[in-house]
Each structure stands twice: as structure tokens, then as C-alpha cells.
Amino acid sequence: MALHPDRFFSPEPSQRQVARLLYAHVADLPLVCPHGHVDPRLFAEPAYQFESPLALIVLPDHYLLRMLYSQGVPLESLGVPTLDGTPYERDPRRAWRRFAEHFYLFRGTPSGIWLTHIFESIFGIQERLSAETADLFYDHIAARLAQPDFQPRHLYDRFKIEVLCTTDTATDTLEHHMAIRQSGWHGRILPTFRPDSVINLDTPDWRANIEQLSACSGIYIHDYRTFIQALETQRTFFRSMGAVASDHGAASPYTEHLSYAEANFIFQRALRGTISADEARRFTGHMLIESARMSAEDGLVMQLHVGSWRNHNPRLLRRFGRDKGADIPQIAEFTRNLKPLLDAFGDDLRLTLIVFTLDESTYARELAPLAGHYPALKLGAPWWFHDSLNGMARYFDQVMETCGIYNTAGFNDDTRAFLSIPARHDLWRRAACNWLAGLVVRGIVDESDAAEMAVELAVGLARRAYRL
Amino acid sequence: MALHPDRFFSPEPSQRQVARLLYAHVADLPLVCPHGHVDPRLFAEPAYQFESPLALIVLPDHYLLRMLYSQGVPLESLGVPTLDGTPYERDPRRAWRRFAEHFYLFRGTPSGIWLTHIFESIFGIQERLSAETADLFYDHIAARLAQPDFQPRHLYDRFKIEVLCTTDTATDTLEHHMAIRQSGWHGRILPTFRPDSVINLDTPDWRANIEQLSACSGIYIHDYRTFIQALETQRTFFRSMGAVASDHGAASPYTEHLSYAEANFIFQRALRGTISADEARRFTGHMLIESARMSAEDGLVMQLHVGSWRNHNPRLLRRFGRDKGADIPQIAEFTRNLKPLLDAFGDDLRLTLIVFTLDESTYARELAPLAGHYPALKLGAPWWFHDSLNGMARYFDQVMETCGIYNTAGFNDDTRAFLSIPARHDLWRRAACNWLAGLVVRGIVDESDAAEMAVELAVGLARRAYRL
Amino acid sequence: MALHPDRFFSPEPSQRQVARLLYAHVADLPLVCPHGHVDPRLFAEPAYQFESPLALIVLPDHYLLRMLYSQGVPLESLGVPTLDGTPYERDPRRAWRRFAEHFYLFRGTPSGIWLTHIFESIFGIQERLSAETADLFYDHIAARLAQPDFQPRHLYDRFKIEVLCTTDTATDTLEHHMAIRQSGWHGRILPTFRPDSVINLDTPDWRANIEQLSACSGIYIHDYRTFIQALETQRTFFRSMGAVASDHGAASPYTEHLSYAEANFIFQRALRGTISADEARRFTGHMLIESARMSAEDGLVMQLHVGSWRNHNPRLLRRFGRDKGADIPQIAEFTRNLKPLLDAFGDDLRLTLIVFTLDESTYARELAPLAGHYPALKLGAPWWFHDSLNGMARYFDQVMETCGIYNTAGFNDDTRAFLSIPARHDLWRRAACNWLAGLVVRGIVDESDAAEMAVELAVGLARRAYRL
């Protein structure tokens, strides 16, 4: 199907008309991408070429894999490599056909929206993907991938990206970022400091991660004090490489201040491999406060993503590894859990803490009220499953009345699917303009206010929240 | 008021127009009724006649009783029989008048919608029910009930029912189902296996239920092993009588795998009448996994309804017994609670587990993500209070983006009010077509996709999920 | 911006047209204000004059203070007096300018809506408040405040207020209410009995509050029995002064019946200052049941507001005191927590218990089902952050299908900002008419039903629920 010029707008003519006008203001603004998971390697090699339509579009996208798997399509048949020696489809074209046969599953889903946008606006294909058209799509896309103007650096410009932040583990040497800077290319690809694998003491291979942290920081970590020093050293390194933010993932937003002695006691037990689940939880809660302290001091914006139960399906994890679509959200609670952190740094104007949730019941009940009071707190964009048309509508509906747009951090695309970035910003901008148009036609804001707000939501809030 | 031909559709003309077209595709499709509580006796006797307007419409409908009671109308005055000897209204016409006087309470509620539909489309009455028209309604309905074309078997055909599943306790002898089959009538009335009263060890009269299970299965139950055998025997019997599904009610979706020794220990304690609340809870959790195992093996689709606090009002229970509108929903949690069951059978393509919730905050947060990953899991239709126009809209809004329509189980009417079945399917089909029309006018799916999806939502998904 | 005549209505022409007609029925009805926080002193002095635009509009409004503070505006700079000696802005005009500069923050928020309404309909200013217009607004408002027709008693009439209930602590001597009654003025200003500060044993200065209760009731409180006697005495006094309701605030709706011995034991420990947090919680839970008992006996309607974490920000509390916008909502649970109270009084037709929540996930899951069953229970209007256009839409959407409008208590404005009362009722009436218009254009109720319902929602339900 062809992309509808008024897609995602209310069908009501007066609202649609206002939405269209507002969208015209923001449609061509550059894309500000302060949080995502694109591989920096794409930009490190000037002539980087994507491998195959399958490797480009299907394999890295856990949204696609989960939906196909839920309908009984074995991941092996989609060409997902196995870790346990089970045979899997090696022919990317045959795996692509399996995907194409099941494309109807994505009707009415964000994946359907993004893929339709990619096929039409990036590859110029207006057909519908299906068993019949699988090869046509495959051939056409494969041919495009081979052309020089399809190299990521060209696409970066074509997409009008202003800045793209990646997510990099705390022990990363940032070699690709280094290569990008040294190449003299004008693109702005920035690393983000993600210390989960050393902060969450129950991470698999935590001991090895600590050794890596020792190695890359040059600080021999043997107690809590040296651990903190090493983290601070790496933060300094990341900042020197352009980082503007850190990112933290946790099962819950639990925070608790531990004394030095307690923190060191737990850390030492972790070094000896005798940590309990509760100790790990408390240590993470303490390190969130400690990370807020570091952020207040060094200026890295602190992002906190909570509520994902990673690798919920152990059978899938054993066979295929992480990030295959088996992470499941959980209930979250912020009013009580964040209080120790907010007691310490909630009023600190040096800190920006951006919180993301998977539990929408916390939007109106906890997060908007908290962000509408604490100067340090901002509410992040609708995350993951909620990064969708209805998810955005619910976010605007439940958040904005209480904290206003100015206590939110605008949009981020949060994707590892580079090609989907324009589609995701387009969806957000249209959803935002449609929401604003709804305010205008209901007499709540006037068109000039709405136009300013549209620009803020498209680029301004993200730029300011992330100090870009 | 007359039934509006465009009822439940968006008033916006372009969306309404598409909704109308889509609805025209599905309005006359047969009714697939895979889950409900209609009494099979209605079809066992070819010339079954409904007793009175009161007995037909008011007394079995706990939605009506609760609302009337909430406004201070004593159930005695509505003709609800008492268990404790309290006098109650014996004249159905006078009780009907009490109901009619309070019909205004149902303005804007699903009961109001269903009753208006029944009065007009089944009885041809377009007046408004009130104190003034109470007798007119009563006389008209009573006259219709006496006519042969109002016998349930005639209505089954008039309603275009394709299949109607009842809900039958595990110890039921299915005599009415037997009579239906033996009568040679073409209607398809199927039993559903509901073992709550023997699986939930804290059920009142559990010991007597076990004795009944022994009796009907022919297996003397004296330990956990014989208990399982008896259940399996009854499942086989139900399947031989056409059953396609089991149904399970539980306060929460808690699941836990017990060893044989543990399960047997708890079961033996229950036989001796010394069970604790926690043991009962754990045993139910274990039996949910065990029921999933049986379903994987024998092919009965497993339905799980969780979150109802039955008989919340003890005074009402003592005087009037169960099912009088005093069941109240509770918070539910699935990501953690269902994990042991999903660890064991979530990837098993032989199993279909259909989950129903009363806690809508779990739709987008837990259930849609789970159903959008695990092949065995499907999400059931909006249940009970949520089987309403807004409840459906919230369901479409919060569920479909994440798990797509194909991981849902379509619609079921879940009613003991036989006459309301067409009204309930009509509401669902209209709500579904209106939702799809919203996708069309926003450029998310095209009309041909929407037309296919409308048929799936009306009949296809339910047929496939229940293997009908 | 000018007030839009069709503000808050759907832009869809057919719905807007019906909403307009319905609104015309209710726009000029008197304002029934059964719950709020306006200071009775305003009406005690016939010639009361508001102090300054700042003191009138900004300082008492914690919605404004929180939003400004969240964006880094120090409360000192807004003229909020400090408790700890920190200097603060003493010039109200300069503080007003700070507010005016940041007025854009309220775009799309209820505060923005109310203030715009106040500026235009009460002060006749159609400009937009900003740094540029700050002085213009200040001068204009200050001039109006000095005029006799701006005295609160004149505004009471101009606003068409029918009755206005204040909230008064249980130990209040009600001197202002006394003065109002003695003045012979026709306005109806009624006190409301709020015993939190003596019932919640962990209230700061609880011991002093008890002494005050002893003093004002004339009953020397030395045990639980005399405590109850003193409360009953004060309730009688409040009733003699026109009170129709009590109001109770609690962190959660936890209820538990304690024996006399237990209650007395805890109370005696509190008198000695040795109370634990859990004992305080249980005592509050017990006193909610005891208050329901008193309400059943003396006829005061019982209001219960739960879920606010008061003074979440300790730094702010120390410097500025209570009610500065740092109260944050929490998760609530009613099905289990209210059961002991409902077991005792849920069926008691003498009691009206009106429950308010900050956790919207309980609307459809718990509160509407409970209110749709228990005769004593009514659901209060959307509270605090949810007293907004979207908050009302969610309330109508999630509540009305299950409990109908007749189990709700209509609207109350719950404000200490006297000038905002007409704006708040206007928003509610428009939101209600728009919701009803949606039912009409979808064929769910007809226009005559809708017109009756509109009047009920505007005034009838509140009058009856509060026995006014």
C-alpha cells in the first residue's frame, strides 16, 4: 500500500487540517537521535555495505522475530544462528521468504508501519510483501544495498540526522567511535556510557567484566573504592569521546543508599562469587544513586530504563542467545523506589535524570507527578512496545496534563534498525502534531503555541534534555 | 429508542463509512460461541419453554441484580429466592415492575445496550422500559415466550449460531448434552471441562466433589495419582461428548511446579481436611501446569480466567447464594506468575492456552507481550465488565499493536443469558469494524486487509483458537 | 487567547452539535460545591479584600508552584515565604513577573485552562500572560481586587454558587462559620469534619492535637473510649453548624476491625509516644470503620481520599512547609483493603461512603465494580491531577459502563483557589456533555436521556450524594 500523506492523523477534517499545518513545520527538521542501539561500525568504515536484506531487516529486529515465533515459525527457519548446534536456514533468500509469507501478522502493528515506510520511502517499493512478492522484494533490496549511495554515511545525510548516540558498554574501547572521529567525517556519532554489566552484580560473566573494566581503565579493581574510580575514569574517557549521557537498565527503579562499608562488603562478596539476589538488588539500587552523584558532577545525562524481564524464555535463550524477542515487561513502582535517589539529588539542578517505563499505569499516577515536581527529573519518550501510535497517544493523554511537555525529554528512536529511524521520527512527529491539533480544535492552545510545541517535541526538548 | 443502524461507530463520516462497509461483510456471518454459560437443558428438551419474562431476563443476570442492589433495591423485591427463609416477592410481574422502574440506571451501560437490542430485535418492542411501560413489556414478552418459534432450538437457528459451548463442572454427567446428541437435532452444543471445584482445594464441599469425581470416573480417589487419573478419565469422557476446551478459574495466575511427593502430600492433607490457604494456592498453581500438560497431550484448549474475588459480600452470599453480582475483580500479575507454566509448555505447539484478565493494566504491559512471544499463548476477548464498547476499544488499543490480531482468540459471549448472544456479537463486530475503520482512515491498513481482519475477528480467530 | 465557545467539545460536527445543546441545558445551573478547601474567612468578613494578584493566584496554588519548581524556578523567587530564614522575594510584583515569564509551561495543562478562564471571564483580559504582559496583568488585577464587587460574597453570587463546603480540622472552633451564620448573609458555606490529625497517630504534633480535641470537645481524652466520645461530640458540633460530611485522608484504603482492647492498647501507647508505624496504620484502618459506623448513625456523608504521599520532598518541606506541590500519588488497592469496612457497613443504607482515588487503574478494575454493587458506596469525581479534561474522559470511559452515573457522586471542585471554581465546573460540565454527546451519536442513549443525565452530572448527583 502507498504511504498515505495524512497517515496517523485524525480523520476529522478540522483536526486533520491543523495537524497537517503543524506537521509541515516539523517534517523536514533534522533528526535528533539521543538514544539508540545502532552499531557504530556502520559509520566507522566509509564504504560499509549491508550484507543482505535478511541481515539488514529481519535478523536484528527482535520485534519481528518475536511475532513470527509466537505464530509457530521456528527461528531456525528464519536464519537465526543457533548456539547449540541445531541446524538453521543458511540461505538468506529462503529465510526471507518465510518472513514474507507471514508479513500479514504485522497488520496494525508498529513493525508493519515502519516496514511499509522503509519499503516505500527508502526502497521505492509500493507492493505488499507476501509469499508472491518475496523474491521481488529480495532482489530489489539486495540490488540497492550494493549501490554506493546506500552506504550508512550517505543514508545519515539523506535521513538528515543531526546527531546519533549509540549505546556502549562501560568497558568498550570505543574503537569505532575513534575511527569515525579520526576519519574527519562530518557526521556526529556519540557513544553512551552503559555500566549495567559491571554494576548489576548478578550479570553473567560479571567477574570477567570487572577484569575488563580494570584493564581498560588502568585501575586495578579490588574493592568498592577502586571500582568507583574505574567507573569515573571510564566516564571521563567516554566524555572525551563526545558522550553526553549514561544509560542504566534495571528490573525495577529500586534505590537505596548504602554506607561505604556496606557497599564495600557486598562488592567484596561479589568478587568472591558469593553474592545473594537481594544483595545484588540493593547494590544496583545504591549504584543508581551513586551514578546520579557522578552525573551531577560530570554532567552526563542519566537515563534509567526499568521494568524489562530479560530472557523470559530459557529454552530460547539457550538455543539463540539474547535479544530474540523474549524480554517481557513487568509492573513498576517509582514513588517509593526512587525516593532515596530523589532525596539526595532530586533538587540538584546539575543533574538530568530521564526515566523510561514499560508500565503505563505509572504515567499519570507517578511519573508525571514526579517529573512535574523534581527539577532533576524528566520523563523519557514512550519506550519499546509503547513507541507506537496508540502508545504515543496514551503518553500524550496521560502525561502532558500533569507535567507539561517541558518536563519530558522529547523523542528518541531507541532502535538498532538504522533504516527504521526516519519512519520512527515520522510517526512521532505526526502523532505529536495530531495531539497538538486536538488541543487546538478543542480551544486549549492556539495555533501559534501549538507550532512552537511541535518544534519542541520534534527536536527542541531532546536537544535540551540531552544537552546536545 | 430504536436501534440506530450505525450504532457504536465513530460519528466521523469517513470512518463511519468504512466501518459500515466492513460491518456489511460480517453482519450476517454465523455466531461462533466457544465459551459461555447457557444451560444445555434449553436444548435438551425440544419444546423447552422459558418460564416468565422475569426468569428469562432478570433473575439469571448478575449484571442487572448488582446494579439494582447498588441503588438500594432489595433483591427480595426483585423476586430473587432467599436461602435463609426471608420472604421474597413471589409475583414475577410485580418484581418485573421493580426492575422496570429502575431501568434508567442502565443508561450508558452494556446491560442497557444488550437489553435494548433484545427488546427491539427479538421482541419487536421499541418503547422505553419504565414504570409506565412495565406491564406492556411483561405481557408482550410473556405472550411471545408461549409461542413455539420461541423455543431455544428455534432461536438457535434464528440467531445463526454455528456452535455453542457450555461450561460444565468436571463431575457433570452431561445428561443434557447426551440428550441433545441422541435427539438427532442438528444444533452443535458442546460441553467444556471445568475442574475448579476439584482442583481448588479450598472450594466449599471439596470433599464431596472428590467423591463425586470418584463416582463418575469410576476411579477411587485416595491419593494424587488416582486424582490425576480420574481427571484424565473425565477429560476423555468430555472429549467423547464433543468438548474442545477446558476452563479454569483462579484468584491469580500463580503457577508452580510441585514434585509428585509434594503434590501428593498436600492432596492427602486436603483429603484429611487439614489444608492451609497457602497449600491450596500452591496446589492450584501446580494443577494449572498439570492441566497444561494434559491439554498438550489430549488437545483440549485450555482457558484460564483469573482475578475474580468471588462472593465479596458475605451477607448477600448467606441470603441469596452465589452469582448475584457480588464478585469483584482484583489486581493480576502474569509475567512472574505464569513463568513456571510457560517454562514447561510455552513453546509447545500442541498447547493452546487462552488467558482472560480483569486487570486491564496487564494488557499492554504483560499479556500482549507474552502472547506476542509464546506460541502456546493466546489472549482471550475482553472479559466480563470489559465486554463493553469502551472495554473493547481499550482492548484493541492496548493489545493489538503488540501482539497483532492473530495472537488473540477472537470473541466469545461468555453469557448465561441466551437471548443476549446476538446483541453481544453485534456489539463486538461493530466495535471491531469501527476499530479497523480507524486504521484504514489513518492509513495504517488498507480496506482489503481490513476486510480480512474483520472476518477473522468475527469468526476466524475463534474457530482456529478453539479448533472448531 | 479568547475562550473558545465550543472549547473541550469533540471537533466532529455532529457530536459537537449535540454537546452544545446539552451544555445549553446545564451551563447556567447553580454551582454545587460539596468538597473544597476555600478559606471560610473570605466570607466571614463582608468586606474581605484579596491581598495581591500574587497572593490571590500564585501562592495558594500548589499546581503552579510544583510546575515552576520542576523547571528550576526557586520558590523563593516566587515570593513563597520560607520557614528557615532563607531570604525570599518580598515584592509581589517581581514575583508575579517570574510567574508570568514561565506561563508557557502550563500550555496544555489544567492550570493553563483554569487561569485562561479566570483571566478572561473574571478579569476580562484576553492577552496572553508573558514577561511582556506581566505588569499589565498585575495592574489590572490589582485594580479589580480593590473594587467592592470583587469581595468574595459578591463573587459567590456572581458565580451562582448554591452551596460551598469547606474542609475543617476536627478541632476547629468554626469561628468563621459562626460569623457567617451570625451575619445573616444568605450564602451557604458549610464546614466539613476532617479528623485526620487526631485519627492518624503518626501525624506530627498528634499529642497536641489530642489536647486541643479535649479542650474543644470538653472531654478529657485519656483512653480510646473518651477519644471516641470526643470525636462524636465534635461531629455533633459540626452538624449543628451545618456540616453534611466528614473527610478522611489516608495513604491507603486499608481497613481492619480492632477489638476495643486492641484499639485502646494502641491508643494508650500513642498517648505515651511509643507508637510503631504498623500500629498507626492499623489504627487508621480501624478508625475508618469506626467513622463509617458514626456516619451510619449521625448521617454525615463519609469521604475517603487515598493514595497521596504527602511531602515527598523533605528539603522542600523543611524550607517551605506543607502544600507546596510535593505530594505524589501512589498505587492503591480497594477490593481487599475496603472489605472489612464493607463487610460491616457496605449494605447499610444509612451510610454514604464516597471514595476518591489517584490510581486510575482501580477505576474499571475495583472501584466501579464495588460502587456498582455495594449500596453504601459511591465513586467520587476524578481527583487532583485527574480533575482535567483527559482525566475526566478516562473517568467517564472507565467507570460509567460498569457502575452507571447513578453510583457516582457527581462533581466537586476540591480547590482552595476560589476564583477557579467556575472554570472547574465549566470544564466538568463541558466534558460531561461531550461524553454524553458521544453516547448519543453512537446510538447508545437518546437525546432526552442525555439531557437528564447532563443535569444529574452537573448538580443532581452531588446534591443527592451529599444530602444537600
Short mmCIF file of C-alpha atoms in Angstrom, two decimals, chain A residues 18 435-447 449, chain C residues 1-11 16 108-109 112-114 116-117 120 389 427 430:
data_model
loop_
_atom_site.label_atom_id
_atom_site.label_comp_id
_atom_site.label_asym_id
_atom_site.label_seq_id
_atom_site.Cartn_x
_atom_site.Cartn_y
_atom_site.Cartn_z
CA VAL A 18 -4.44 21.67 11.76
CA TRP A 435 -2.25 15.55 19.54
CA LEU A 436 -1.50 19.26 19.34
CA ALA A 437 -4.14 19.69 16.65
CA GLY A 438 -6.59 18.07 19.06
CA LEU A 439 -5.70 20.74 21.63
CA VAL A 440 -6.18 23.48 19.05
CA VAL A 441 -9.59 22.36 17.81
CA ARG A 442 -10.74 21.99 21.42
CA GLY A 443 -9.64 25.55 22.20
CA ILE A 444 -6.95 24.55 24.70
CA VAL A 445 -3.94 26.06 22.96
CA ASP A 446 -3.86 28.30 19.93
CA GLU A 447 -2.08 27.58 16.67
CA ASP A 449 1.52 27.90 20.75
CA MET C 1 -6.26 33.67 23.59
CA ALA C 2 -10.02 34.14 23.67
CA LEU C 3 -12.17 31.49 25.30
CA HIS C 4 -13.49 29.26 22.53
CA PRO C 5 -17.30 28.94 22.75
CA ASP C 6 -17.06 25.21 21.89
CA ARG C 7 -14.00 24.54 23.97
CA PHE C 8 -13.39 20.95 25.14
CA PHE C 9 -16.00 19.51 22.77
CA SER C 10 -15.15 16.96 20.10
CA PRO C 11 -14.32 18.68 16.82
CA ARG C 16 -20.18 18.92 18.83
CA GLY C 108 -1.98 22.04 27.57
CA THR C 109 -2.41 21.67 31.33
CA GLY C 112 -3.44 26.73 31.83
CA ILE C 113 -7.14 26.14 31.18
CA TRP C 114 -8.29 27.45 34.56
CA THR C 116 -7.06 31.45 30.99
CA HIS C 117 -10.70 31.17 32.07
CA GLU C 120 -10.78 36.30 30.61
CA LEU C 389 -10.10 17.15 30.52
CA LEU C 427 -14.71 22.14 32.35
CA ARG C 430 -18.43 20.54 29.06
#
